[in-house]
Amino acid sequence: VVHCDNFGLVKIKSYLKGFKEGDQVKIFLNNAFKSVATFTNTMKTLADGELALYPGSSLGGLSEIAKIRSLNTALELDIKEGDIITWQKI
């Protein structure tokens, strides 16, 4: 995790390739399973509270994780800068 912004969005030093809209992924925080997320190119298609993995619009398109319409994903998931986040397609 390189940055948690003022909206609690989690920016990860990686770029997403090979995902299709709606793919489900297991999210791991520091090698421990944390949750399941949905890959999306636009968060508008997901339900409130759903966890999304998507290509961000800042910092050159770094990967991001966010809970839809949550004001602080990082705090809710106990994610901090420097944590290691990985994922595995289900």
Coordinates of N, CA, C and O in Angstrom, one line a residue:
V1 N 0.9 -1.2 0.0 CA 0.0 0.0 0.0 C 0.9 1.2 0.0 O 1.7 1.4 0.9
V2 N 0.8 2.0 -1.0 CA 1.6 3.2 -1.1 C 0.9 4.5 -0.6 O 1.5 5.5 -0.2
H3 N -0.5 4.4 -0.5 CA -1.2 5.6 0.0 C -2.6 5.3 0.3 O -3.3 4.5 -0.4
C4 N -3.1 5.8 1.4 CA -4.5 5.8 1.7 C -5.0 7.3 1.7 O -4.5 8.1 2.5
D5 N -5.9 7.6 0.8 CA -6.2 9.0 0.5 C -7.2 9.5 1.5 O -7.7 8.8 2.4
N6 N -7.6 10.8 1.4 CA -8.5 11.4 2.3 C -9.9 10.8 2.3 O -10.7 11.0 3.2
F7 N -10.2 10.0 1.3 CA -11.5 9.3 1.2 C -11.4 7.9 1.7 O -12.4 7.1 1.6
G8 N -10.2 7.5 2.2 CA -10.0 6.1 2.7 C -9.7 5.1 1.6 O -9.7 3.9 1.8
L9 N -9.6 5.6 0.3 CA -9.3 4.7 -0.8 C -7.9 4.2 -0.6 O -7.0 4.9 -0.3
V10 N -7.6 2.9 -0.9 CA -6.3 2.3 -0.8 C -5.7 2.1 -2.1 O -6.2 1.5 -3.0
K11 N -4.5 2.8 -2.3 CA -3.8 2.7 -3.5 C -2.6 1.8 -3.4 O -1.8 1.9 -2.4
I12 N -2.5 0.8 -4.3 CA -1.6 -0.3 -4.2 C -0.6 -0.2 -5.4 O -0.9 0.0 -6.5
K13 N 0.7 -0.4 -5.1 CA 1.7 -0.4 -6.1 C 1.7 -1.6 -7.0 O 2.4 -2.6 -6.8
S14 N 0.7 -1.6 -7.9 CA 0.6 -2.7 -8.9 C -0.4 -2.1 -10.0 O -1.0 -1.1 -9.8
Y15 N -0.4 -2.9 -11.1 CA -1.3 -2.5 -12.2 C -2.1 -3.8 -12.5 O -1.6 -4.9 -12.6
L16 N -3.4 -3.6 -12.8 CA -4.3 -4.7 -13.0 C -4.3 -5.1 -14.5 O -4.6 -4.2 -15.3
K17 N -4.0 -6.3 -14.8 CA -4.0 -6.9 -16.2 C -4.7 -8.2 -16.1 O -4.6 -9.0 -15.2
G18 N -5.4 -8.5 -17.2 CA -6.0 -9.8 -17.3 C -7.3 -10.0 -16.6 O -7.8 -11.1 -16.4
F19 N -7.9 -8.9 -16.1 CA -9.2 -9.0 -15.4 C -10.3 -8.6 -16.3 O -10.2 -7.7 -17.1
K20 N -11.5 -9.3 -16.1 CA -12.7 -8.9 -16.8 C -13.7 -8.3 -15.8 O -13.7 -8.6 -14.6
E21 N -14.5 -7.4 -16.3 CA -15.6 -6.8 -15.4 C -16.3 -7.9 -14.7 O -16.8 -8.8 -15.3
G22 N -16.4 -7.8 -13.4 CA -17.2 -8.7 -12.5 C -16.4 -9.9 -12.0 O -16.9 -10.7 -11.2
D23 N -15.1 -10.0 -12.4 CA -14.3 -11.1 -11.8 C -14.2 -10.9 -10.3 O -14.1 -9.8 -9.8
Q24 N -14.3 -12.1 -9.6 CA -14.2 -12.1 -8.2 C -12.8 -12.4 -7.8 O -12.1 -13.3 -8.4
V25 N -12.3 -11.8 -6.8 CA -10.9 -12.0 -6.3 C -10.9 -12.1 -4.8 O -11.6 -11.4 -4.1
K26 N -10.0 -13.0 -4.3 CA -9.7 -13.0 -2.8 C -8.7 -12.0 -2.6 O -7.7 -11.9 -3.3
I27 N -8.9 -11.2 -1.5 CA -8.0 -10.1 -1.1 C -7.2 -10.6 0.1 O -7.8 -11.1 1.1
F28 N -5.9 -10.5 0.1 CA -5.1 -10.9 1.2 C -4.3 -9.6 1.7 O -3.8 -8.8 1.0
L29 N -4.3 -9.5 3.1 CA -3.6 -8.4 3.7 C -2.5 -9.0 4.5 O -2.7 -9.8 5.5
N30 N -1.3 -8.6 4.1 CA -0.1 -9.2 4.8 C -0.2 -10.7 4.9 O 0.0 -11.3 6.0
N31 N -0.5 -11.4 3.8 CA -0.6 -12.8 3.6 C -1.8 -13.5 4.3 O -1.9 -14.7 4.3
A32 N -2.7 -12.7 4.9 CA -3.9 -13.3 5.6 C -5.1 -12.9 4.7 O -5.3 -11.8 4.3
F33 N -6.0 -13.9 4.5 CA -7.2 -13.6 3.8 C -8.0 -12.5 4.5 O -8.2 -12.6 5.7
K34 N -8.5 -11.5 3.7 CA -9.2 -10.4 4.3 C -10.6 -10.4 3.8 O -11.5 -10.2 4.6
S35 N -10.9 -10.5 2.5 CA -12.2 -10.4 2.0 C -12.2 -10.8 0.5 O -11.2 -11.2 0.0
V36 N -13.4 -10.8 0.0 CA -13.6 -11.0 -1.5 C -14.0 -9.7 -2.1 O -14.8 -8.9 -1.5
A37 N -13.4 -9.4 -3.2 CA -13.7 -8.1 -3.9 C -14.1 -8.4 -5.4 O -13.9 -9.5 -5.9
T38 N -14.8 -7.5 -6.0 CA -15.2 -7.6 -7.4 C -14.3 -6.6 -8.2 O -14.2 -5.5 -7.9
F39 N -13.8 -7.2 -9.3 CA -13.0 -6.3 -10.2 C -14.0 -5.5 -11.0 O -15.0 -6.0 -11.5
T40 N -13.7 -4.2 -11.2 CA -14.6 -3.3 -12.0 C -13.8 -2.2 -12.6 O -12.7 -1.8 -12.1
N41 N -14.3 -1.7 -13.7 CA -13.7 -0.5 -14.3 C -14.4 0.8 -13.8 O -13.9 1.9 -14.0
T42 N -15.6 0.6 -13.3 CA -16.4 1.7 -12.8 C -17.2 1.3 -11.6 O -18.0 0.3 -11.6
M43 N -17.0 1.9 -10.5 CA -17.6 1.5 -9.2 C -19.1 1.8 -9.2 O -19.8 1.2 -8.4
K44 N -19.6 2.5 -10.2 CA -21.1 2.8 -10.2 C -21.9 1.6 -10.4 O -23.1 1.6 -10.1
T45 N -21.3 0.5 -10.9 CA -22.1 -0.7 -11.2 C -22.2 -1.6 -10.0 O -23.0 -2.6 -10.0
L46 N -21.5 -1.3 -8.9 CA -21.6 -2.2 -7.7 C -22.5 -1.7 -6.6 O -22.7 -0.5 -6.5
A47 N -22.9 -2.6 -5.7 CA -23.8 -2.2 -4.7 C -23.1 -1.5 -3.5 O -21.9 -1.8 -3.3
D48 N -23.8 -0.7 -2.8 CA -23.3 -0.1 -1.6 C -22.7 -1.1 -0.7 O -23.2 -2.2 -0.4
G49 N -21.5 -0.8 -0.1 CA -20.8 -1.7 0.8 C -20.0 -2.8 0.2 O -19.2 -3.5 0.8
E50 N -20.1 -3.1 -1.2 CA -19.4 -4.1 -1.8 C -17.9 -3.6 -2.0 O -17.6 -2.5 -2.2
L51 N -17.0 -4.6 -1.9 CA -15.6 -4.3 -2.0 C -15.2 -4.4 -3.5 O -15.5 -5.3 -4.2
A52 N -14.5 -3.3 -4.0 CA -14.1 -3.3 -5.4 C -12.6 -3.2 -5.5 O -11.9 -2.5 -4.7
L53 N -12.1 -3.9 -6.5 CA -10.7 -3.8 -6.9 C -10.8 -3.2 -8.3 O -11.5 -3.7 -9.2
Y54 N -10.0 -2.1 -8.6 CA -10.2 -1.4 -9.9 C -8.9 -0.6 -10.2 O -8.1 -0.3 -9.3
P55 N -8.7 -0.3 -11.5 CA -7.6 0.6 -11.9 C -7.9 2.0 -11.5 O -9.0 2.6 -11.9
G56 N -7.1 2.6 -10.6 CA -7.4 4.0 -10.1 C -7.2 5.0 -11.2 O -6.5 4.8 -12.2
S57 N -7.7 6.2 -10.9 CA -7.6 7.3 -11.8 C -6.4 8.3 -11.5 O -6.2 9.2 -12.2
S58 N -5.7 8.0 -10.4 CA -4.6 8.8 -10.0 C -3.3 8.0 -9.9 O -3.3 6.8 -9.9
L59 N -2.2 8.7 -9.8 CA -0.9 8.0 -9.6 C -0.6 7.0 -10.7 O -0.1 6.0 -10.5
G60 N -0.9 7.4 -12.0 CA -0.6 6.6 -13.1 C -1.4 5.3 -13.3 O -1.0 4.4 -14.0
G61 N -2.6 5.3 -12.6 CA -3.4 4.1 -12.8 C -3.1 3.0 -11.8 O -3.5 1.8 -12.1
L62 N -2.5 3.3 -10.7 CA -2.3 2.2 -9.7 C -3.6 1.5 -9.3 O -4.6 2.1 -9.3
S63 N -3.5 0.3 -8.9 CA -4.6 -0.5 -8.4 C -5.1 0.2 -7.2 O -4.4 0.7 -6.4
E64 N -6.5 0.1 -7.0 CA -7.1 0.6 -5.8 C -8.1 -0.4 -5.3 O -8.7 -1.2 -6.0
I65 N -8.4 -0.3 -4.0 CA -9.4 -1.1 -3.3 C -10.3 -0.1 -2.6 O -9.8 0.8 -1.9
A66 N -11.6 -0.3 -2.7 CA -12.6 0.6 -2.0 C -13.8 -0.1 -1.7 O -14.3 -1.0 -2.5
K67 N -14.5 0.2 -0.6 CA -15.8 -0.3 -0.3 C -16.7 0.8 -0.9 O -16.6 2.0 -0.7
I68 N -17.7 0.4 -1.7 CA -18.6 1.3 -2.4 C -19.4 2.2 -1.4 O -20.0 1.7 -0.5
R69 N -19.3 3.4 -1.7 CA -19.9 4.5 -0.9 C -19.6 4.5 0.6 O -20.4 4.8 1.4
S70 N -18.4 4.0 0.9 CA -17.8 4.1 2.2 C -16.9 5.3 2.3 O -16.2 5.6 1.4
L71 N -16.9 5.9 3.5 CA -16.1 7.1 3.6 C -14.7 6.8 4.1 O -13.8 7.7 4.2
N72 N -14.4 5.5 4.5 CA -13.1 5.2 5.0 C -12.8 3.7 4.9 O -12.7 3.0 5.9
T73 N -12.6 3.2 3.7 CA -12.2 1.8 3.5 C -11.0 1.4 4.3 O -11.0 0.3 4.9
A74 N -10.0 2.2 4.2 CA -8.7 1.8 4.9 C -8.9 1.6 6.4 O -8.5 0.6 6.9
L75 N -9.7 2.4 7.1 CA -10.0 2.3 8.5 C -10.9 1.1 8.7 O -10.6 0.3 9.6
E76 N -11.9 0.9 7.9 CA -12.8 -0.3 8.1 C -12.1 -1.6 7.9 O -12.4 -2.6 8.6
L77 N -11.1 -1.7 7.0 CA -10.4 -2.9 6.8 C -9.1 -3.0 7.5 O -8.3 -3.9 7.3
D78 N -8.8 -2.0 8.3 CA -7.5 -1.9 9.1 C -6.3 -2.0 8.2 O -5.4 -2.8 8.4
I79 N -6.3 -1.2 7.1 CA -5.2 -1.2 6.1 C -4.4 0.1 6.3 O -5.0 1.2 6.5
K80 N -3.1 -0.1 6.3 CA -2.2 1.1 6.5 C -1.2 1.1 5.4 O -0.9 0.1 4.8
E81 N -0.6 2.3 5.2 CA 0.5 2.5 4.2 C 1.6 1.5 4.7 O 1.9 1.4 5.8
G82 N 2.2 0.9 3.7 CA 3.2 -0.1 3.9 C 2.7 -1.5 4.0 O 3.5 -2.5 3.9
D83 N 1.4 -1.7 4.3 CA 0.9 -3.1 4.2 C 1.1 -3.7 2.9 O 1.1 -3.0 1.9
I84 N 1.1 -5.0 2.8 CA 1.2 -5.8 1.5 C -0.2 -6.3 1.2 O -0.8 -7.1 2.0
I85 N -0.8 -5.9 0.1 CA -2.0 -6.5 -0.4 C -1.8 -7.2 -1.7 O -1.2 -6.7 -2.6
T86 N -2.3 -8.5 -1.7 CA -2.3 -9.3 -2.9 C -3.7 -9.8 -3.1 O -4.6 -9.7 -2.3
W87 N -3.9 -10.4 -4.3 CA -5.2 -11.0 -4.6 C -5.0 -12.2 -5.5 O -3.9 -12.4 -6.1
Q88 N -6.0 -13.0 -5.5 CA -6.1 -14.2 -6.3 C -7.5 -14.3 -6.9 O -8.5 -14.3 -6.2
K89 N -7.5 -14.5 -8.2 CA -8.8 -14.7 -8.9 C -9.4 -15.9 -8.4 O -8.8 -17.0 -8.3
I90 N -10.7 -15.9 -8.2 CA -11.5 -17.0 -7.8 C -12.0 -17.8 -9.0 O -12.5 -17.2 -9.9

